[in-house]
PDB file of C-alpha atoms in Angstrom:
ATOM      1  CA  MET A  18      -3.820  -6.394 -15.333  1.00  0.00           C
ATOM      2  CA  ARG A  19      -1.271  -8.893 -16.646  1.00  0.00           C
ATOM      3  CA  LEU A  20       2.274  -9.021 -15.311  1.00  0.00           C
ATOM      4  CA  SER A  21       3.657  -8.288 -18.798  1.00  0.00           C
ATOM      5  CA  GLN A  22       1.651  -5.052 -18.929  1.00  0.00           C
ATOM      6  CA  VAL A  23       2.930  -4.020 -15.505  1.00  0.00           C
ATOM      7  CA  CYS A  24       6.532  -4.679 -16.535  1.00  0.00           C
ATOM      8  CA  ALA A  25       6.036  -2.729 -19.772  1.00  0.00           C
ATOM      9  CA  PHE A  26       4.701   0.244 -17.822  1.00  0.00           C
ATOM     10  CA  SER A  27       7.685   0.110 -15.462  1.00  0.00           C
ATOM     11  CA  ALA A  28      10.100  -0.035 -18.410  1.00  0.00           C
ATOM     12  CA  CYS A  29       8.512   3.106 -19.833  1.00  0.00           C
ATOM     13  CA  VAL A  30       9.067   4.906 -16.536  1.00  0.00           C
ATOM     14  CA  TRP A  31      12.746   4.006 -16.530  1.00  0.00           C
ATOM     15  CA  ALA A  32      13.052   4.938 -20.189  1.00  0.00           C
ATOM     16  CA  VAL A  33      11.781   8.435 -19.450  1.00  0.00           C
ATOM     17  CA  SER A  34      14.513   8.746 -16.841  1.00  0.00           C
ATOM     18  CA  ALA A  35      17.232   7.465 -19.179  1.00  0.00           C
ATOM     19  CA  PRO A  36      18.346  10.836 -20.622  1.00  0.00           C
ATOM     20  CA  ALA A  37      19.522  11.842 -17.147  1.00  0.00           C
ATOM     21  CA  VAL A  38      21.841   8.844 -16.738  1.00  0.00           C
ATOM     22  CA  ALA A  39      24.892  10.864 -17.724  1.00  0.00           C
ATOM     23  CA  GLN A  40      24.138  13.294 -14.878  1.00  0.00           C
ATOM     24  CA  GLY A  41      24.815  10.653 -12.238  1.00  0.00           C
ATOM     25  CA  PRO A  42      21.639   8.816 -11.288  1.00  0.00           C
ATOM     26  CA  VAL A  43      21.608   6.327  -8.430  1.00  0.00           C
ATOM     27  CA  VAL A  44      20.190   2.798  -8.555  1.00  0.00           C
ATOM     28  CA  GLY A  45      19.638   0.544  -5.568  1.00  0.00           C
ATOM     29  CA  VAL A  46      17.596  -2.087  -3.772  1.00  0.00           C
ATOM     30  CA  GLU A  47      15.193  -1.636  -0.886  1.00  0.00           C
ATOM     31  CA  ALA A  48      13.413  -3.808   1.650  1.00  0.00           C
ATOM     32  CA  GLY A  49      11.160  -3.153   4.589  1.00  0.00           C
ATOM     33  CA  VAL A  50       7.929  -3.774   6.451  1.00  0.00           C
ATOM     34  CA  ASN A  51       4.390  -2.479   5.900  1.00  0.00           C
ATOM     35  CA  PHE A  52       1.887  -2.020   8.741  1.00  0.00           C
ATOM     36  CA  THR A  53      -1.465  -1.866   6.962  1.00  0.00           C
ATOM     37  CA  THR A  54      -5.059  -1.166   7.917  1.00  0.00           C
ATOM     38  CA  ILE A  55      -8.110  -1.598   5.676  1.00  0.00           C
ATOM     39  CA  ASP A  56     -11.119   0.577   6.504  1.00  0.00           C
ATOM     40  CA  PHE A  57     -14.554  -0.699   5.463  1.00  0.00           C
ATOM     41  CA  GLY A  58     -16.271   2.473   6.643  1.00  0.00           C
ATOM     42  CA  VAL A  59     -18.919   0.633   8.695  1.00  0.00           C
ATOM     43  CA  SER A  60     -20.014   1.142  12.290  1.00  0.00           C
ATOM     44  CA  GLY A  61     -18.844  -1.362  14.869  1.00  0.00           C
ATOM     45  CA  GLN A  62     -15.532  -1.950  13.083  1.00  0.00           C
ATOM     46  CA  SER A  63     -12.109  -1.817  14.748  1.00  0.00           C
ATOM     47  CA  ASN A  64      -8.957  -1.969  12.633  1.00  0.00           C
ATOM     48  CA  ASP A  65      -5.795  -3.861  13.516  1.00  0.00           C
ATOM     49  CA  SER A  66      -2.681  -3.483  11.419  1.00  0.00           C
ATOM     50  CA  ARG A  67      -0.770  -6.536  10.246  1.00  0.00           C
ATOM     51  CA  SER A  68       2.773  -6.637   8.946  1.00  0.00           C
ATOM     52  CA  GLY A  69       3.786  -7.442   5.378  1.00  0.00           C
ATOM     53  CA  LEU A  70       6.992  -7.285   3.371  1.00  0.00           C
ATOM     54  CA  ILE A  71       7.980  -4.733   0.758  1.00  0.00           C
ATOM     55  CA  LEU A  72      10.875  -5.504  -1.627  1.00  0.00           C
ATOM     56  CA  GLY A  73      12.030  -3.703  -4.727  1.00  0.00           C
ATOM     57  CA  ILE A  74      14.425  -1.591  -6.744  1.00  0.00           C
ATOM     58  CA  TYR A  75      14.593   2.172  -7.070  1.00  0.00           C
ATOM     59  CA  GLY A  76      16.394   4.951  -8.848  1.00  0.00           C
ATOM     60  CA  GLN A  77      17.223   8.568  -8.084  1.00  0.00           C
ATOM     61  CA  VAL A  78      17.506  11.027 -10.962  1.00  0.00           C
ATOM     62  CA  PRO A  79      18.481  14.659 -10.216  1.00  0.00           C
ATOM     63  CA  ILE A  80      16.281  17.193 -12.001  1.00  0.00           C
ATOM     64  CA  ALA A  81      17.255  20.412 -10.138  1.00  0.00           C
ATOM     65  CA  PRO A  82      19.422  21.469  -7.187  1.00  0.00           C
ATOM     66  CA  ARG A  83      18.168  19.536  -4.134  1.00  0.00           C
ATOM     67  CA  ILE A  84      15.323  17.987  -6.158  1.00  0.00           C
ATOM     68  CA  GLY A  85      15.208  14.585  -7.822  1.00  0.00           C
ATOM     69  CA  LEU A  86      12.834  12.003  -9.205  1.00  0.00           C
ATOM     70  CA  GLN A  87      12.650   8.649  -7.405  1.00  0.00           C
ATOM     71  CA  PRO A  88      10.888   5.926  -9.459  1.00  0.00           C
ATOM     72  CA  GLU A  89      10.485   2.532  -7.827  1.00  0.00           C
ATOM     73  CA  PHE A  90       9.290  -0.950  -8.715  1.00  0.00           C
ATOM     74  CA  VAL A  91       8.223  -2.937  -5.637  1.00  0.00           C
ATOM     75  CA  TYR A  92       6.424  -6.050  -4.492  1.00  0.00           C
ATOM     76  CA  THR A  93       4.369  -4.967  -1.496  1.00  0.00           C
ATOM     77  CA  GLN A  94       2.144  -6.922   0.884  1.00  0.00           C
ATOM     78  CA  LYS A  95      -0.803  -5.113   2.464  1.00  0.00           C
ATOM     79  CA  HIS A  96      -2.294  -7.366   5.129  1.00  0.00           C
ATOM     80  CA  ALA A  97      -4.891  -6.266   7.687  1.00  0.00           C
ATOM     81  CA  ARG A  98      -7.390  -7.461  10.273  1.00  0.00           C
ATOM     82  CA  GLN A  99     -10.786  -6.091  11.316  1.00  0.00           C
ATOM     83  CA  ARG A 100     -13.200  -6.900  14.118  1.00  0.00           C
ATOM     84  CA  PHE A 101     -16.903  -6.320  13.530  1.00  0.00           C
ATOM     85  CA  THR A 102     -19.505  -6.316  16.311  1.00  0.00           C
ATOM     86  CA  THR A 103     -22.941  -7.348  15.053  1.00  0.00           C
ATOM     87  CA  CYS A 104     -26.305  -8.006  16.665  1.00  0.00           C
ATOM     88  CA  ASN A 105     -27.207 -11.671  17.019  1.00  0.00           C
ATOM     89  CA  SER A 106     -30.728 -10.855  15.842  1.00  0.00           C
ATOM     90  CA  ALA A 107     -29.444  -9.259  12.628  1.00  0.00           C
ATOM     91  CA  PRO A 108     -27.539 -10.752   9.667  1.00  0.00           C
ATOM     92  CA  SER A 109     -23.903 -11.253  10.692  1.00  0.00           C
ATOM     93  CA  ASN A 110     -22.337 -10.523   7.297  1.00  0.00           C
ATOM     94  CA  PRO A 111     -19.500  -8.050   8.087  1.00  0.00           C
ATOM     95  CA  PHE A 112     -19.894  -6.481   4.632  1.00  0.00           C
ATOM     96  CA  LEU A 113     -23.553  -5.548   5.339  1.00  0.00           C
ATOM     97  CA  ARG A 114     -24.101  -1.801   5.028  1.00  0.00           C
ATOM     98  CA  ASP A 115     -27.830  -1.733   5.793  1.00  0.00           C
ATOM     99  CA  SER A 116     -28.774   1.306   7.866  1.00  0.00           C
ATOM    100  CA  SER A 117     -31.976  -0.502   8.963  1.00  0.00           C
ATOM    101  CA  GLN A 118     -30.031  -2.683  11.418  1.00  0.00           C
ATOM    102  CA  PRO A 119     -31.354  -2.231  14.969  1.00  0.00           C
ATOM    103  CA  THR A 120     -29.467   0.145  17.229  1.00  0.00           C
ATOM    104  CA  THR A 121     -30.019  -2.125  20.238  1.00  0.00           C
ATOM    105  CA  CYS A 122     -29.197  -5.815  20.510  1.00  0.00           C
ATOM    106  CA  PRO A 123     -31.644  -7.585  22.838  1.00  0.00           C
ATOM    107  CA  SER A 124     -30.224 -10.972  21.832  1.00  0.00           C
ATOM    108  CA  GLY A 125     -26.629  -9.930  22.465  1.00  0.00           C
ATOM    109  CA  THR A 126     -23.746  -9.317  20.082  1.00  0.00           C
ATOM    110  CA  THR A 127     -21.172 -11.356  18.204  1.00  0.00           C
ATOM    111  CA  THR A 128     -17.650 -10.271  17.313  1.00  0.00           C
ATOM    112  CA  ILE A 129     -16.425 -11.386  13.902  1.00  0.00           C
ATOM    113  CA  THR A 130     -12.743 -11.282  12.999  1.00  0.00           C
ATOM    114  CA  GLN A 131     -11.842 -10.876   9.350  1.00  0.00           C
ATOM    115  CA  THR A 132      -8.405 -10.855   7.726  1.00  0.00           C
ATOM    116  CA  GLU A 133      -7.196  -9.879   4.273  1.00  0.00           C
ATOM    117  CA  GLY A 134      -3.888 -10.250   2.501  1.00  0.00           C
ATOM    118  CA  LEU A 135      -3.495  -8.100  -0.616  1.00  0.00           C
ATOM    119  CA  ASP A 136      -0.226  -8.366  -2.551  1.00  0.00           C
ATOM    120  CA  TYR A 137       0.623  -5.787  -5.207  1.00  0.00           C
ATOM    121  CA  LEU A 138       3.227  -4.852  -7.766  1.00  0.00           C
ATOM    122  CA  GLY A 139       3.664  -1.160  -7.093  1.00  0.00           C
ATOM    123  CA  ILE A 140       5.128   1.667  -9.173  1.00  0.00           C
ATOM    124  CA  PRO A 141       5.649   4.793  -7.051  1.00  0.00           C
ATOM    125  CA  ILE A 142       6.881   7.904  -8.899  1.00  0.00           C
ATOM    126  CA  LEU A 143       8.127  10.153  -6.112  1.00  0.00           C
ATOM    127  CA  LEU A 144       9.576  13.625  -5.879  1.00  0.00           C
ATOM    128  CA  ARG A 145      12.612  13.622  -3.575  1.00  0.00           C
ATOM    129  CA  ILE A 146      13.631  16.910  -1.930  1.00  0.00           C
ATOM    130  CA  SER A 147      16.867  17.323   0.010  1.00  0.00           C
ATOM    131  CA  LEU A 148      16.299  19.220   3.273  1.00  0.00           C
ATOM    132  CA  THR A 149      19.966  19.587   4.216  1.00  0.00           C
ATOM    133  CA  GLY A 150      21.762  20.123   0.896  1.00  0.00           C
ATOM    134  CA  ASP A 151      25.441  19.205   1.191  1.00  0.00           C
ATOM    135  CA  ARG A 152      25.338  19.123   4.995  1.00  0.00           C
ATOM    136  CA  LYS A 153      25.538  15.890   6.955  1.00  0.00           C
ATOM    137  CA  PRO A 154      23.503  13.941   7.825  1.00  0.00           C
ATOM    138  CA  ALA A 155      21.639  13.998   4.530  1.00  0.00           C
ATOM    139  CA  ILE A 156      17.909  14.268   5.249  1.00  0.00           C
ATOM    140  CA  TYR A 157      15.205  14.304   2.593  1.00  0.00           C
ATOM    141  CA  ALA A 158      11.433  14.307   2.075  1.00  0.00           C
ATOM    142  CA  ILE A 159       9.443  12.376  -0.546  1.00  0.00           C
ATOM    143  CA  ALA A 160       5.958  12.783  -1.987  1.00  0.00           C
ATOM    144  CA  GLY A 161       4.110  11.496  -5.008  1.00  0.00           C
ATOM    145  CA  PRO A 162       1.626   9.044  -6.503  1.00  0.00           C
ATOM    146  CA  ALA A 163       1.842   5.284  -6.867  1.00  0.00           C
ATOM    147  CA  LEU A 164       0.036   2.723  -8.968  1.00  0.00           C
ATOM    148  CA  SER A 165      -0.574  -0.691  -7.394  1.00  0.00           C
ATOM    149  CA  PHE A 166      -1.475  -3.755  -9.470  1.00  0.00           C
ATOM    150  CA  LEU A 167      -3.049  -6.648  -7.560  1.00  0.00           C
ATOM    151  CA  VAL A 168      -1.316 -10.018  -7.977  1.00  0.00           C
ATOM    152  CA  ARG A 169      -2.723 -11.992  -5.029  1.00  0.00           C
ATOM    153  CA  ALA A 170      -5.628 -11.630  -2.583  1.00  0.00           C
ATOM    154  CA  LYS A 171      -6.617 -13.912   0.285  1.00  0.00           C
ATOM    155  CA  GLY A 172      -9.238 -13.464   2.981  1.00  0.00           C
ATOM    156  CA  ALA A 173     -10.780 -15.292   5.922  1.00  0.00           C
ATOM    157  CA  VAL A 174     -13.643 -14.807   8.382  1.00  0.00           C
ATOM    158  CA  THR A 175     -13.939 -16.306  11.873  1.00  0.00           C
ATOM    159  CA  GLY A 176     -14.610 -20.033  11.696  1.00  0.00           C
ATOM    160  CA  GLN A 177     -14.038 -20.300   7.952  1.00  0.00           C
ATOM    161  CA  PRO A 178     -10.952 -21.349   5.918  1.00  0.00           C
ATOM    162  CA  GLN A 179      -8.920 -18.829   3.978  1.00  0.00           C
ATOM    163  CA  GLN A 180     -10.281 -18.101   0.512  1.00  0.00           C
ATOM    164  CA  ASP A 181      -9.061 -16.545  -2.691  1.00  0.00           C
ATOM    165  CA  ILE A 182     -10.747 -13.123  -2.961  1.00  0.00           C
ATOM    166  CA  LYS A 183      -8.886 -11.794  -5.990  1.00  0.00           C
ATOM    167  CA  ASP A 184     -12.034 -11.874  -8.150  1.00  0.00           C
ATOM    168  CA  ASP A 185     -13.788  -9.716  -5.528  1.00  0.00           C
ATOM    169  CA  SER A 186     -10.946  -7.188  -5.273  1.00  0.00           C
ATOM    170  CA  ALA A 187     -10.109  -4.237  -7.508  1.00  0.00           C
ATOM    171  CA  SER A 188      -7.206  -5.018  -9.833  1.00  0.00           C
ATOM    172  CA  VAL A 189      -5.658  -1.533  -9.559  1.00  0.00           C
ATOM    173  CA  ASP A 190      -5.285   0.886  -6.654  1.00  0.00           C
ATOM    174  CA  VAL A 191      -4.025   4.472  -6.739  1.00  0.00           C
ATOM    175  CA  ASN A 192      -2.062   5.727  -3.744  1.00  0.00           C
ATOM    176  CA  VAL A 193      -0.549   8.932  -2.427  1.00  0.00           C
ATOM    177  CA  VAL A 194       2.826   8.528  -0.685  1.00  0.00           C
ATOM    178  CA  LEU A 195       4.342  10.938   1.849  1.00  0.00           C
ATOM    179  CA  GLY A 196       7.481  10.410   3.914  1.00  0.00           C
ATOM    180  CA  GLY A 197      11.104  11.148   4.545  1.00  0.00           C
ATOM    181  CA  GLY A 198      14.416   9.626   5.503  1.00  0.00           C
ATOM    182  CA  GLY A 199      18.109  10.045   5.902  1.00  0.00           C
ATOM    183  CA  VAL A 200      21.430   8.536   4.868  1.00  0.00           C
ATOM    184  CA  ALA A 201      22.724   6.468   7.782  1.00  0.00           C
ATOM    185  CA  ILE A 202      26.110   5.082   6.657  1.00  0.00           C
ATOM    186  CA  ARG A 203      27.593   5.757   3.210  1.00  0.00           C
ATOM    187  CA  SER A 204      25.254   4.062   0.745  1.00  0.00           C
ATOM    188  CA  LEU A 205      22.754   2.891   3.386  1.00  0.00           C
ATOM    189  CA  SER A 206      19.634   4.949   4.042  1.00  0.00           C
ATOM    190  CA  VAL A 207      16.547   4.518   6.201  1.00  0.00           C
ATOM    191  CA  GLU A 208      13.114   5.826   5.266  1.00  0.00           C
ATOM    192  CA  GLY A 209       9.641   6.057   6.727  1.00  0.00           C
ATOM    193  CA  ARG A 210       6.540   6.690   4.645  1.00  0.00           C
ATOM    194  CA  TYR A 211       2.774   6.546   4.735  1.00  0.00           C
ATOM    195  CA  ASP A 212       0.628   5.731   1.740  1.00  0.00           C
ATOM    196  CA  VAL A 213      -3.127   6.012   1.535  1.00  0.00           C
ATOM    197  CA  GLY A 214      -5.313   4.387  -1.102  1.00  0.00           C
ATOM    198  CA  LEU A 215      -7.607   6.657  -3.085  1.00  0.00           C
ATOM    199  CA  ARG A 216      -9.788   3.924  -4.626  1.00  0.00           C
ATOM    200  CA  THR A 217     -11.965   1.253  -3.079  1.00  0.00           C
ATOM    201  CA  VAL A 218     -10.298  -2.157  -3.093  1.00  0.00           C
ATOM    202  CA  ASP A 219     -13.684  -3.932  -3.019  1.00  0.00           C
ATOM    203  CA  LYS A 220     -14.776  -4.543  -6.606  1.00  0.00           C
ATOM    204  CA  HIS A 221     -18.421  -4.884  -5.555  1.00  0.00           C
ATOM    205  CA  THR A 222     -18.786  -1.565  -3.719  1.00  0.00           C
ATOM    206  CA  ALA A 223     -22.069  -0.069  -4.911  1.00  0.00           C
ATOM    207  CA  PHE A 224     -22.772   3.602  -5.525  1.00  0.00           C
ATOM    208  CA  GLY A 225     -23.335   5.351  -2.205  1.00  0.00           C
ATOM    209  CA  ASP A 226     -21.590   2.649  -0.158  1.00  0.00           C
ATOM    210  CA  PRO A 227     -18.537   3.551   1.925  1.00  0.00           C
ATOM    211  CA  SER A 228     -15.250   2.972   0.122  1.00  0.00           C
ATOM    212  CA  VAL A 229     -12.986   0.170   1.322  1.00  0.00           C
ATOM    213  CA  THR A 230      -9.555   1.825   1.446  1.00  0.00           C
ATOM    214  CA  THR A 231      -6.051   0.911   2.544  1.00  0.00           C
ATOM    215  CA  GLY A 232      -3.515   2.824   4.596  1.00  0.00           C
ATOM    216  CA  ALA A 233       0.039   1.631   5.192  1.00  0.00           C
ATOM    217  CA  LEU A 234       2.890   2.840   7.387  1.00  0.00           C
ATOM    218  CA  THR A 235       6.177   1.614   5.917  1.00  0.00           C
ATOM    219  CA  VAL A 236       9.721   1.429   7.266  1.00  0.00           C
ATOM    220  CA  LEU A 237      12.364   0.894   4.588  1.00  0.00           C
ATOM    221  CA  GLY A 238      16.074   0.241   4.453  1.00  0.00           C
ATOM    222  CA  ARG A 239      17.867   0.757   1.147  1.00  0.00           C
ATOM    223  CA  VAL A 240      21.313   0.428  -0.359  1.00  0.00           C
ATOM    224  CA  HIS A 241      22.419   2.199  -3.545  1.00  0.00           C
ATOM    225  CA  PHE A 242      25.211   1.185  -5.907  1.00  0.00           C
TER     226      PHE A 242
END
């Protein structure tokens, strides 16, 4: 997916929101940190989260009392680490999903560490619901889908240099976002959210293989104008 197509899609989203401008929408910037895990769905795997940045712009458009639409356009880094334990007498490829691998390891085991760094342009379209109305502090919940377009992908395995894995990664991911936050001081708000990927991010996942999916816990700070 080309960057121009992503930008065109984002422009369409904002255009849909345009009729509500006269009703007092809010526009702002946001920044925060992702803590991401990537699950390969294989036995012997342990997941470690790694941190990555998230930066972007957002809008808030009221559509009903206490309810608004919150479109966003973000650059988000989803970086993760896994450790795979394999038998020394079996192939040590961490992507191997062969159920014929022995259940015992007479020759001992080897632990392989693998890292990935997936960077996306994301377009969340979230429903924002006020939980406190006009009362202070203002607390809200968010929920909705997000489209993520891959722009960069790097990976490395123990003992090997980092490689470009973009050609092996899915170009688009679909996520579900759930979270909430509150207004801290005037125009400053703090938000926590969790998003889970619904599609496999491994382009070469075969039918019947476990999906390779992402999950990210995000802490955001934002300022509106």
